[in-house]
PDB file of C-alpha atoms in Angstrom:
ATOM      1  CA  UNK O   1      40.647 149.573 127.949  1.00 71.00           C
ATOM      2  CA  UNK O   2      43.449 147.704 129.723  1.00 85.00           C
ATOM      3  CA  UNK O   3      42.217 144.542 128.017  1.00 86.00           C
ATOM      4  CA  UNK O   4      42.120 145.871 124.805  1.00 81.00           C
ATOM      5  CA  UNK O   5      45.752 147.281 125.332  1.00 82.00           C
ATOM      6  CA  UNK O   6      46.902 144.004 126.316  1.00 86.00           C
ATOM      7  CA  UNK O   7      45.141 141.934 123.400  1.00 81.00           C
ATOM      8  CA  UNK O   8      46.803 144.452 121.338  1.00 76.00           C
ATOM      9  CA  UNK O   9      50.441 144.139 122.811  1.00 81.00           C
ATOM     10  CA  UNK O  10      49.893 140.052 122.885  1.00 81.00           C
ATOM     11  CA  UNK O  11      48.950 140.148 118.972  1.00 75.00           C
ATOM     12  CA  UNK O  12      51.347 142.381 117.845  1.00 75.00           C
ATOM     13  CA  UNK O  13      54.690 140.989 119.835  1.00 78.00           C
ATOM     14  CA  UNK O  14      56.104 139.827 116.492  1.00 76.00           C
ATOM     15  CA  UNK O  15      55.882 143.726 114.575  1.00 75.00           C
ATOM     16  CA  UNK O  16      59.134 144.648 114.374  1.00 75.00           C
ATOM     17  CA  UNK O  17      60.954 147.925 113.225  1.00 77.00           C
ATOM     18  CA  UNK O  18      64.065 147.600 111.115  1.00 77.00           C
ATOM     19  CA  UNK O  19      66.008 150.052 109.673  1.00 79.00           C
ATOM     20  CA  UNK O  20      67.936 148.553 106.699  1.00 78.00           C
ATOM     21  CA  UNK O  21      68.423 149.974 103.102  1.00 75.00           C
ATOM     22  CA  UNK O  22      65.483 147.873 101.591  1.00 77.00           C
ATOM     23  CA  UNK O  23      65.666 150.146  98.276  1.00 78.00           C
ATOM     24  CA  UNK O  24      69.068 151.492  97.746  1.00 70.00           C
ATOM     25  CA  UNK O  25      67.933 153.629  94.563  1.00 73.00           C
ATOM     26  CA  UNK O  26      64.955 155.480  96.338  1.00 82.00           C
ATOM     27  CA  UNK O  27      66.931 158.169  98.413  1.00 87.00           C
ATOM     28  CA  UNK O  28      64.367 159.995 100.583  1.00 92.00           C
ATOM     29  CA  UNK O  29      60.122 159.619 100.382  1.00 95.00           C
ATOM     30  CA  UNK O  30      58.170 161.509 102.376  1.00 97.00           C
ATOM     31  CA  UNK O  31      54.481 160.531 102.962  1.00 97.00           C
ATOM     32  CA  UNK O  32      52.192 163.681 104.146  1.00 98.00           C
ATOM     33  CA  UNK O  33      48.677 163.888 104.874  1.00 97.00           C
ATOM     34  CA  UNK O  34      46.012 165.849 106.998  1.00 97.00           C
ATOM     35  CA  UNK O  35      42.274 165.775 107.543  1.00 96.00           C
ATOM     36  CA  UNK O  36      40.101 169.052 107.732  1.00 96.00           C
ATOM     37  CA  UNK O  37      38.734 170.585 110.490  1.00 94.00           C
ATOM     38  CA  UNK O  38      37.777 167.206 112.137  1.00 93.00           C
ATOM     39  CA  UNK O  39      38.083 168.439 115.821  1.00 92.00           C
ATOM     40  CA  UNK O  40      34.468 169.121 116.901  1.00 92.00           C
ATOM     41  CA  UNK O  41      35.523 171.482 119.238  1.00 93.00           C
ATOM     42  CA  UNK O  42      38.298 173.484 118.067  1.00 94.00           C
ATOM     43  CA  UNK O  43      37.702 172.710 114.347  1.00 96.00           C
ATOM     44  CA  UNK O  44      41.242 172.245 113.748  1.00 96.00           C
ATOM     45  CA  UNK O  45      42.801 169.904 111.677  1.00 97.00           C
ATOM     46  CA  UNK O  46      45.369 166.419 112.176  1.00 96.00           C
ATOM     47  CA  UNK O  47      48.477 166.256 110.448  1.00 97.00           C
ATOM     48  CA  UNK O  48      50.837 163.159 109.699  1.00 96.00           C
ATOM     49  CA  UNK O  49      53.681 162.583 107.658  1.00 97.00           C
ATOM     50  CA  UNK O  50      56.149 159.417 107.072  1.00 96.00           C
ATOM     51  CA  UNK O  51      59.791 159.761 105.906  1.00 96.00           C
ATOM     52  CA  UNK O  52      61.705 156.736 104.300  1.00 93.00           C
ATOM     53  CA  UNK O  53      65.497 156.773 103.564  1.00 89.00           C
ATOM     54  CA  UNK O  54      66.495 154.305 101.107  1.00 86.00           C
ATOM     55  CA  UNK O  55      63.126 152.290 101.595  1.00 87.00           C
ATOM     56  CA  UNK O  56      63.143 152.442 105.250  1.00 88.00           C
ATOM     57  CA  UNK O  57      61.122 154.133 107.686  1.00 91.00           C
ATOM     58  CA  UNK O  58      63.370 156.686 109.854  1.00 92.00           C
ATOM     59  CA  UNK O  59      61.227 159.223 111.224  1.00 93.00           C
ATOM     60  CA  UNK O  60      57.272 159.942 111.538  1.00 94.00           C
ATOM     61  CA  UNK O  61      54.858 162.459 113.171  1.00 96.00           C
ATOM     62  CA  UNK O  62      51.308 162.695 113.977  1.00 95.00           C
ATOM     63  CA  UNK O  63      50.306 166.059 115.481  1.00 96.00           C
ATOM     64  CA  UNK O  64      47.152 168.431 115.888  1.00 96.00           C
ATOM     65  CA  UNK O  65      47.426 171.269 113.771  1.00 96.00           C
ATOM     66  CA  UNK O  66      47.791 175.055 115.916  1.00 94.00           C
ATOM     67  CA  UNK O  67      45.565 176.985 113.785  1.00 93.00           C
ATOM     68  CA  UNK O  68      42.213 176.340 111.866  1.00 95.00           C
ATOM     69  CA  UNK O  69      42.344 176.204 108.098  1.00 94.00           C
ATOM     70  CA  UNK O  70      40.241 177.245 105.660  1.00 91.00           C
ATOM     71  CA  UNK O  71      40.251 174.892 102.984  1.00 92.00           C
ATOM     72  CA  UNK O  72      41.393 171.207 102.757  1.00 93.00           C
ATOM     73  CA  UNK O  73      44.182 172.274 100.551  1.00 93.00           C
ATOM     74  CA  UNK O  74      45.705 174.657 103.298  1.00 94.00           C
ATOM     75  CA  UNK O  75      45.288 171.709 105.538  1.00 96.00           C
ATOM     76  CA  UNK O  76      47.273 169.183 103.729  1.00 96.00           C
ATOM     77  CA  UNK O  77      49.904 172.236 102.658  1.00 96.00           C
ATOM     78  CA  UNK O  78      50.896 171.950 106.597  1.00 97.00           C
ATOM     79  CA  UNK O  79      52.080 168.817 107.090  1.00 97.00           C
ATOM     80  CA  UNK O  80      53.662 169.165 103.499  1.00 97.00           C
ATOM     81  CA  UNK O  81      55.640 172.086 104.715  1.00 96.00           C
ATOM     82  CA  UNK O  82      56.605 170.546 108.053  1.00 97.00           C
ATOM     83  CA  UNK O  83      57.786 167.317 106.577  1.00 97.00           C
ATOM     84  CA  UNK O  84      60.039 169.404 103.879  1.00 96.00           C
ATOM     85  CA  UNK O  85      62.048 170.930 106.672  1.00 95.00           C
ATOM     86  CA  UNK O  86      62.323 167.445 108.394  1.00 96.00           C
ATOM     87  CA  UNK O  87      63.778 166.392 104.909  1.00 93.00           C
ATOM     88  CA  UNK O  88      65.992 168.953 105.131  1.00 91.00           C
ATOM     89  CA  UNK O  89      67.346 168.050 108.616  1.00 92.00           C
ATOM     90  CA  UNK O  90      67.392 164.361 106.930  1.00 91.00           C
ATOM     91  CA  UNK O  91      69.316 165.021 103.841  1.00 86.00           C
ATOM     92  CA  UNK O  92      71.976 167.476 105.739  1.00 85.00           C
ATOM     93  CA  UNK O  93      72.370 164.541 108.562  1.00 86.00           C
ATOM     94  CA  UNK O  94      73.060 161.944 105.587  1.00 82.00           C
ATOM     95  CA  UNK O  95      75.405 164.395 103.876  1.00 77.00           C
ATOM     96  CA  UNK O  96      77.451 164.648 106.608  1.00 79.00           C
ATOM     97  CA  UNK O  97      77.427 160.981 107.442  1.00 77.00           C
ATOM     98  CA  UNK O  98      77.976 160.295 103.757  1.00 71.00           C
ATOM     99  CA  UNK O  99      81.120 162.768 103.814  1.00 67.00           C
ATOM    100  CA  UNK O 100      82.242 160.936 107.017  1.00 56.00           C
ATOM    101  CA  UNK O 101      82.252 157.498 105.587  1.00 55.00           C
ATOM    102  CA  UNK O 102      83.845 158.383 102.412  1.00 51.00           C
ATOM    103  CA  UNK O 103      86.734 160.224 104.016  1.00 55.00           C
ATOM    104  CA  UNK O 104      87.437 156.889 106.497  1.00 51.00           C
ATOM    105  CA  UNK O 105      87.383 154.345 103.383  1.00 49.00           C
ATOM    106  CA  UNK O 106      89.274 156.981 101.262  1.00 51.00           C
ATOM    107  CA  UNK O 107      93.004 155.064 102.002  1.00 49.00           C
ATOM    108  CA  UNK O 108      90.926 151.646 101.084  1.00 50.00           C
ATOM    109  CA  UNK O 109      89.752 152.472  97.582  1.00 52.00           C
ATOM    110  CA  UNK O 110      92.747 152.169  94.746  1.00 58.00           C
ATOM    111  CA  UNK O 111      90.706 153.032  91.869  1.00 57.00           C
ATOM    112  CA  UNK O 112      91.255 156.904  91.273  1.00 60.00           C
ATOM    113  CA  UNK O 113      88.313 157.212  88.961  1.00 58.00           C
ATOM    114  CA  UNK O 114      85.437 155.393  91.380  1.00 51.00           C
ATOM    115  CA  UNK O 115      87.267 157.408  94.499  1.00 56.00           C
ATOM    116  CA  UNK O 116      86.345 160.591  92.426  1.00 56.00           C
ATOM    117  CA  UNK O 117      82.828 159.297  91.539  1.00 53.00           C
ATOM    118  CA  UNK O 118      81.894 158.657  94.962  1.00 55.00           C
ATOM    119  CA  UNK O 119      83.280 162.032  96.409  1.00 59.00           C
ATOM    120  CA  UNK O 120      80.731 165.031  95.760  1.00 61.00           C
ATOM    121  CA  UNK O 121      80.430 168.219  97.392  1.00 62.00           C
ATOM    122  CA  UNK O 122      77.622 169.329  98.921  1.00 61.00           C
ATOM    123  CA  UNK O 123      75.754 171.077  96.273  1.00 66.00           C
ATOM    124  CA  UNK O 124      76.154 167.889  94.000  1.00 65.00           C
ATOM    125  CA  UNK O 125      74.833 165.999  96.868  1.00 62.00           C
ATOM    126  CA  UNK O 126      71.433 168.212  97.271  1.00 61.00           C
ATOM    127  CA  UNK O 127      71.099 168.295  93.228  1.00 63.00           C
ATOM    128  CA  UNK O 128      71.608 164.102  92.848  1.00 66.00           C
ATOM    129  CA  UNK O 129      69.670 163.002  95.948  1.00 77.00           C
ATOM    130  CA  UNK O 130      66.142 164.674  95.293  1.00 86.00           C
ATOM    131  CA  UNK O 131      63.075 164.538  98.109  1.00 92.00           C
ATOM    132  CA  UNK O 132      60.218 162.965  96.535  1.00 95.00           C
ATOM    133  CA  UNK O 133      57.032 164.335  98.633  1.00 97.00           C
ATOM    134  CA  UNK O 134      53.855 162.128  97.986  1.00 97.00           C
ATOM    135  CA  UNK O 135      50.611 163.784  98.541  1.00 98.00           C
ATOM    136  CA  UNK O 136      47.060 162.482  97.901  1.00 96.00           C
ATOM    137  CA  UNK O 137      45.403 166.137  97.629  1.00 96.00           C
ATOM    138  CA  UNK O 138      44.735 167.222  93.729  1.00 95.00           C
ATOM    139  CA  UNK O 139      43.946 170.747  94.252  1.00 92.00           C
ATOM    140  CA  UNK O 140      47.368 170.953  96.284  1.00 94.00           C
ATOM    141  CA  UNK O 141      49.426 169.148  93.672  1.00 94.00           C
ATOM    142  CA  UNK O 142      48.073 171.552  90.805  1.00 92.00           C
ATOM    143  CA  UNK O 143      48.434 174.626  93.061  1.00 90.00           C
ATOM    144  CA  UNK O 144      51.912 173.812  93.513  1.00 92.00           C
ATOM    145  CA  UNK O 145      52.871 172.777  89.751  1.00 85.00           C
ATOM    146  CA  UNK O 146      50.827 176.296  88.165  1.00 80.00           C
ATOM    147  CA  UNK O 147      52.789 179.328  89.137  1.00 67.00           C
ATOM    148  CA  UNK O 148      51.003 182.543  89.884  1.00 63.00           C
ATOM    149  CA  UNK O 149      48.454 183.831  92.876  1.00 66.00           C
ATOM    150  CA  UNK O 150      45.079 183.289  93.593  1.00 69.00           C
ATOM    151  CA  UNK O 151      42.956 185.840  95.856  1.00 66.00           C
ATOM    152  CA  UNK O 152      41.178 183.287  97.449  1.00 66.00           C
ATOM    153  CA  UNK O 153      44.523 181.520  98.625  1.00 68.00           C
ATOM    154  CA  UNK O 154      46.672 184.595  99.030  1.00 69.00           C
ATOM    155  CA  UNK O 155      46.966 183.731 102.909  1.00 73.00           C
ATOM    156  CA  UNK O 156      49.032 180.498 102.176  1.00 84.00           C
ATOM    157  CA  UNK O 157      50.755 182.234  99.190  1.00 84.00           C
ATOM    158  CA  UNK O 158      54.420 182.294 101.087  1.00 86.00           C
ATOM    159  CA  UNK O 159      54.390 178.643 102.160  1.00 90.00           C
ATOM    160  CA  UNK O 160      53.114 177.601  98.545  1.00 90.00           C
ATOM    161  CA  UNK O 161      55.698 179.550  96.482  1.00 90.00           C
ATOM    162  CA  UNK O 162      58.255 178.588  98.948  1.00 92.00           C
ATOM    163  CA  UNK O 163      57.572 174.836  98.167  1.00 94.00           C
ATOM    164  CA  UNK O 164      57.247 176.223  94.585  1.00 93.00           C
ATOM    165  CA  UNK O 165      60.816 177.469  94.646  1.00 92.00           C
ATOM    166  CA  UNK O 166      62.063 173.981  95.872  1.00 92.00           C
ATOM    167  CA  UNK O 167      60.641 172.558  93.119  1.00 92.00           C
ATOM    168  CA  UNK O 168      61.760 174.826  90.651  1.00 90.00           C
ATOM    169  CA  UNK O 169      65.650 174.294  91.726  1.00 86.00           C
ATOM    170  CA  UNK O 170      64.897 170.562  91.697  1.00 86.00           C
ATOM    171  CA  UNK O 171      65.468 169.851  95.236  1.00 88.00           C
ATOM    172  CA  UNK O 172      62.058 168.239  95.532  1.00 93.00           C
ATOM    173  CA  UNK O 173      59.399 166.580  93.624  1.00 94.00           C
ATOM    174  CA  UNK O 174      55.785 166.552  94.437  1.00 96.00           C
ATOM    175  CA  UNK O 175      53.637 163.595  93.289  1.00 96.00           C
ATOM    176  CA  UNK O 176      49.956 162.579  93.164  1.00 97.00           C
ATOM    177  CA  UNK O 177      49.055 159.231  94.839  1.00 96.00           C
ATOM    178  CA  UNK O 178      45.289 157.882  95.306  1.00 95.00           C
ATOM    179  CA  UNK O 179      44.189 157.911  98.920  1.00 91.00           C
ATOM    180  CA  UNK O 180      44.062 154.379  99.110  1.00 89.00           C
ATOM    181  CA  UNK O 181      47.746 154.308  98.709  1.00 91.00           C
ATOM    182  CA  UNK O 182      48.758 157.196 100.925  1.00 95.00           C
ATOM    183  CA  UNK O 183      50.032 155.188 104.025  1.00 94.00           C
ATOM    184  CA  UNK O 184      50.224 158.457 106.452  1.00 95.00           C
ATOM    185  CA  UNK O 185      46.661 158.171 106.254  1.00 94.00           C
ATOM    186  CA  UNK O 186      45.992 156.340 109.577  1.00 93.00           C
ATOM    187  CA  UNK O 187      48.143 158.736 111.484  1.00 94.00           C
ATOM    188  CA  UNK O 188      45.609 161.600 110.908  1.00 95.00           C
ATOM    189  CA  UNK O 189      42.095 160.020 111.827  1.00 91.00           C
ATOM    190  CA  UNK O 190      40.635 156.932 113.091  1.00 86.00           C
ATOM    191  CA  UNK O 191      41.251 154.571 110.080  1.00 81.00           C
ATOM    192  CA  UNK O 192      39.559 150.994 108.761  1.00 83.00           C
ATOM    193  CA  UNK O 193      41.482 147.847 108.529  1.00 83.00           C
ATOM    194  CA  UNK O 194      42.958 148.140 105.129  1.00 85.00           C
ATOM    195  CA  UNK O 195      44.760 151.281 105.727  1.00 86.00           C
ATOM    196  CA  UNK O 196      46.241 149.894 108.862  1.00 84.00           C
ATOM    197  CA  UNK O 197      47.500 146.901 106.864  1.00 85.00           C
ATOM    198  CA  UNK O 198      49.083 149.527 104.463  1.00 87.00           C
ATOM    199  CA  UNK O 199      50.788 150.998 107.219  1.00 86.00           C
ATOM    200  CA  UNK O 200      52.002 147.904 109.008  1.00 84.00           C
ATOM    201  CA  UNK O 201      53.208 146.592 105.663  1.00 84.00           C
ATOM    202  CA  UNK O 202      55.016 149.806 105.040  1.00 83.00           C
ATOM    203  CA  UNK O 203      56.875 148.922 108.433  1.00 80.00           C
ATOM    204  CA  UNK O 204      57.393 145.550 108.265  1.00 77.00           C
ATOM    205  CA  UNK O 205      56.453 143.549 105.135  1.00 76.00           C
ATOM    206  CA  UNK O 206      57.543 140.131 106.687  1.00 75.00           C
ATOM    207  CA  UNK O 207      54.842 140.828 109.281  1.00 73.00           C
ATOM    208  CA  UNK O 208      52.110 138.066 109.117  1.00 73.00           C
ATOM    209  CA  UNK O 209      48.811 140.130 109.063  1.00 74.00           C
ATOM    210  CA  UNK O 210      46.590 137.367 109.481  1.00 73.00           C
ATOM    211  CA  UNK O 211      47.519 136.899 113.215  1.00 62.00           C
ATOM    212  CA  UNK O 212      47.252 140.784 113.905  1.00 62.00           C
ATOM    213  CA  UNK O 213      43.749 141.130 112.181  1.00 56.00           C
ATOM    214  CA  UNK O 214      42.475 138.253 114.037  1.00 54.00           C
ATOM    215  CA  UNK O 215      42.791 139.922 117.238  1.00 52.00           C
ATOM    216  CA  UNK O 216      39.786 141.825 118.369  1.00 51.00           C
ATOM    217  CA  UNK O 217      41.810 144.287 119.807  1.00 48.00           C
ATOM    218  CA  UNK O 218      42.980 145.404 116.391  1.00 49.00           C
ATOM    219  CA  UNK O 219      39.903 145.216 114.847  1.00 48.00           C
ATOM    220  CA  UNK O 220      38.858 148.116 117.241  1.00 45.00           C
ATOM    221  CA  UNK O 221      42.069 149.944 116.739  1.00 45.00           C
ATOM    222  CA  UNK O 222      40.434 151.997 114.116  1.00 45.00           C
ATOM    223  CA  UNK O 223      38.137 153.599 116.795  1.00 45.00           C
ATOM    224  CA  UNK O 224      40.902 155.183 118.719  1.00 40.00           C
ATOM    225  CA  UNK O 225      42.916 158.303 117.654  1.00 43.00           C
ATOM    226  CA  UNK O 226      46.595 157.889 116.541  1.00 40.00           C
TER     227      UNK O 226
END
């Protein structure tokens, strides 16, 4: 095991984590995913999410869910709700930093019209900068967009309607992506090499994947839990 760890460190020493505005037009994008009852002993699920601020990875999480879920829809709803609250915190932090930055630069802006466009109140900020949540569960996507209740999913009704409320208020958007494009997938289970490559590209697009995949340690990294 020590040898595998050493090989992994050796072949990923050039892998970097850089925070920079790679996509200035994309405010906050969050990928969330989950397994369903994959733990053979507890039958709990594994959650994972990735938060991108202006195209740069800024927050992430991978954890075992506390309770047993009765469907894959419920299992994937859990990381969506968790990442929603993380997004709220990131949005509040960005709002505060935005205000401080503009306040400090106010005396440097001579154009009155430009100054008025840049300065916005909290409500305008929340409305303009909507959080995009990406999921790969079709049933969950349909459930969030169809208002109403289902007796089979009444036990998750509060969380579902809470997310619907945010969608209706245009504070968040939910989009469905293909499973192969879900870059949070390796955070939930041992993953094949291609999903791991997608995750590495998302962290550092400039990293030479040919060097990484040539390593015996990285070829076997999918056999261990993240």
